[in-house]
CSV table of C-alpha atoms in Angstrom, one decimal:
chain,number,residue,atom,x,y,z
A,1248,MET,CA,0.0,0.0,0.0
A,1249,LYS,CA,1.3,3.5,-0.9
A,1250,LEU,CA,0.9,6.5,1.3
A,1251,LEU,CA,2.4,10.0,1.5
A,1252,LYS,CA,4.8,11.4,4.1
A,1253,PHE,CA,5.7,15.1,4.5
A,1254,SER,CA,8.8,16.0,6.4
A,1255,VAL,CA,9.0,19.1,8.6
A,1256,HIS,CA,10.5,20.9,5.6
A,1257,ASP,CA,7.6,20.0,3.3
A,1258,GLU,CA,9.4,17.3,1.4
A,1259,ILE,CA,6.9,14.8,0.1
A,1260,THR,CA,7.7,11.1,-0.2
A,1261,GLU,CA,5.6,8.3,-1.6
A,1262,LEU,CA,6.1,5.3,0.6
A,1263,GLU,CA,5.3,1.6,0.0
A,1264,VAL,CA,4.1,0.2,3.3
A,1265,ASP,CA,2.7,-3.2,4.4
A,1266,ILE,CA,-0.2,-2.5,6.7
A,1267,LYS,CA,-2.4,-5.5,7.5
A,1268,SER,CA,-5.3,-3.6,9.1
A,1269,ILE,CA,-6.5,0.0,9.6
A,1270,LYS,CA,-6.5,-0.5,13.3
A,1271,PHE,CA,-2.6,-0.7,13.3
A,1272,ILE,CA,-2.2,2.4,11.1
A,1273,ARG,CA,-1.0,4.7,13.9
A,1274,LYS,CA,1.6,2.3,15.2
A,1275,THR,CA,2.9,1.7,11.7
A,1276,LEU,CA,3.1,5.4,10.8
A,1277,GLU,CA,4.9,6.2,14.1
A,1278,LYS,CA,7.6,3.7,13.2
A,1279,LEU,CA,8.1,5.6,9.8
A,1280,CYS,CA,8.4,8.9,11.5
A,1281,ASP,CA,11.9,10.3,12.2
A,1282,LYS,CA,10.7,13.5,13.9
A,1283,LYS,CA,7.8,13.1,16.3
A,1284,GLY,CA,5.6,15.6,18.2
A,1285,LEU,CA,5.0,15.5,21.9
A,1286,ASN,CA,1.7,13.8,21.8
A,1287,GLN,CA,0.4,10.7,20.0
A,1288,LEU,CA,-0.1,10.6,16.3
A,1289,GLU,CA,-3.7,11.2,15.4
A,1290,CYS,CA,-6.0,11.6,12.5
A,1291,VAL,CA,-6.5,15.4,12.4
A,1292,CYS,CA,-8.7,15.9,9.3
A,1293,ASN,CA,-9.9,14.2,6.1
A,1294,TRP,CA,-11.2,14.9,2.7
A,1295,THR,CA,-13.3,13.0,0.2
A,1296,LEU,CA,-11.9,12.4,-3.3
A,1297,GLU,CA,-13.6,10.3,-5.9
A,1298,GLY,CA,-15.5,8.1,-3.4
A,1299,TYR,CA,-12.7,7.5,-1.0
A,1300,GLU,CA,-11.3,9.4,2.0
A,1301,ILE,CA,-7.8,10.9,2.4
A,1302,ASN,CA,-6.9,10.9,6.1
A,1303,CYS,CA,-4.3,13.2,7.5
A,1304,TYR,CA,-2.3,11.9,10.4
A,1305,GLY,CA,0.0,14.2,12.4
A,1306,PHE,CA,1.1,15.4,15.8
A,1307,THR,CA,-0.7,18.5,17.2
A,1308,GLU,CA,1.9,19.3,19.9
A,1309,GLY,CA,5.6,20.0,19.6
A,1310,GLY,CA,8.3,22.6,19.6
A,1311,ASP,CA,9.3,25.2,16.9
A,1312,THR,CA,12.2,23.1,15.7
A,1313,ILE,CA,9.8,20.4,14.5
A,1314,ARG,CA,7.0,22.6,13.2
A,1315,ASN,CA,5.8,21.1,9.9
A,1316,THR,CA,5.6,23.7,7.1
A,1317,HIS,CA,3.2,21.8,4.8
A,1318,VAL,CA,0.0,23.7,4.0
A,1319,LEU,CA,-3.0,21.4,4.0
A,1320,PRO,CA,-5.6,21.6,1.3
A,1321,PRO,CA,-8.8,23.6,2.1
A,1322,TYR,CA,-11.7,21.6,3.6
A,1323,GLY,CA,-14.8,22.8,2.0
A,1324,ASP,CA,-14.7,26.6,2.2
A,1325,VAL,CA,-12.1,26.9,4.9
A,1326,LEU,CA,-8.4,26.1,5.4
A,1327,PRO,CA,-7.8,23.7,8.2
A,1328,ILE,CA,-6.2,25.8,11.0
A,1329,ILE,CA,-4.1,23.1,12.5
A,1330,GLN,CA,-0.5,23.5,13.4
A,1331,LEU,CA,1.2,20.1,13.0
A,1332,TYR,CA,4.6,19.0,14.3
A,1333,GLY,CA,7.0,16.3,13.0
A,1334,CYS,CA,5.9,14.1,10.2
A,1335,ILE,CA,2.6,14.3,8.4
A,1336,PHE,CA,1.1,11.3,6.7
A,1337,MET,CA,-1.7,11.1,4.1
A,1338,VAL,CA,-3.5,7.7,3.9
A,1339,ALA,CA,-6.3,6.8,1.5
A,1340,VAL,CA,-9.2,4.7,2.8
A,1341,ASN,CA,-12.1,3.1,1.0
A,1342,GLY,CA,-14.6,1.8,3.6
A,1343,ASN,CA,-12.4,0.0,6.1
A,1344,LYS,CA,-9.7,-0.8,3.6
A,1345,ILE,CA,-6.5,1.1,3.0
A,1346,ARG,CA,-5.8,1.8,-0.7
A,1347,ASP,CA,-2.8,3.3,-2.6
A,1348,LEU,CA,-2.4,7.1,-2.5
A,1349,HIS,CA,-0.2,8.7,-5.1
A,1350,ILE,CA,1.3,12.2,-5.2
A,1351,PHE,CA,-0.8,13.1,-8.2
A,1352,GLU,CA,-4.0,12.3,-6.4
A,1353,TYR,CA,-3.0,14.5,-3.5
A,1354,ALA,CA,-2.2,17.3,-5.9
A,1355,MET,CA,-5.6,16.8,-7.5
A,1356,LEU,CA,-7.1,17.2,-4.0
A,1357,HIS,CA,-5.4,20.6,-3.7
A,1358,TYR,CA,-6.5,21.6,-7.1
A,1359,LEU,CA,-10.1,20.6,-6.7
A,1360,ASN,CA,-10.4,22.4,-3.3
A,1361,ASP,CA,-8.6,25.6,-4.4
A,1362,ASP,CA,-11.2,28.3,-4.7
A,1363,GLY,CA,-8.9,30.4,-6.9
A,1364,ASP,CA,-8.8,33.2,-4.4
A,1365,ASP,CA,-5.3,34.7,-4.5
A,1366,SER,CA,-6.2,37.4,-1.9
A,1367,ASP,CA,-3.2,36.5,0.3
A,1368,ASP,CA,-0.7,37.2,-2.4
A,1369,GLY,CA,0.3,40.6,-0.9
A,1370,ASP,CA,-1.5,42.6,-3.6
A,1371,ASP,CA,-3.5,45.3,-1.9
A,1372,GLY,CA,-5.1,46.4,-5.2
A,1373,ASP,CA,-3.3,49.7,-5.3
A,1374,ASP,CA,-2.0,50.1,-8.9
A,1375,GLY,CA,-0.1,53.2,-8.0
A,1376,GLY,CA,-2.6,55.6,-9.6
A,1377,ASP,CA,-3.7,58.8,-7.9
A,1378,MET,CA,-7.2,59.0,-6.5
A,1379,GLU,CA,-7.5,62.8,-6.6
């Protein structure tokens, strides 16, 4: 089964992992994590894509040195306001079965949930013209 791992520096890796059951997912993911937060790894949010769920696993407590810089995709109309620490994992689930998740599918999730609003690009709308 393939899943995605994001390092604290937002480097993405597609990993091949042998997971027998979804109930052992956290234990398996923690073994794959080289930088861990202060609490237990947990499923912090999820998205639906083409009939299956993409679950995000991460640590919600930690220090600044292991703050993860990855920006999660929007969830509906809002960005998830979750600060994660250490490794972040994305796992695709269909029912109770884990399925492969590829980088291109995660990219599609970002694309489909992007509302096209570039309002945070630093452009204040001032084109330099005088208003007098």
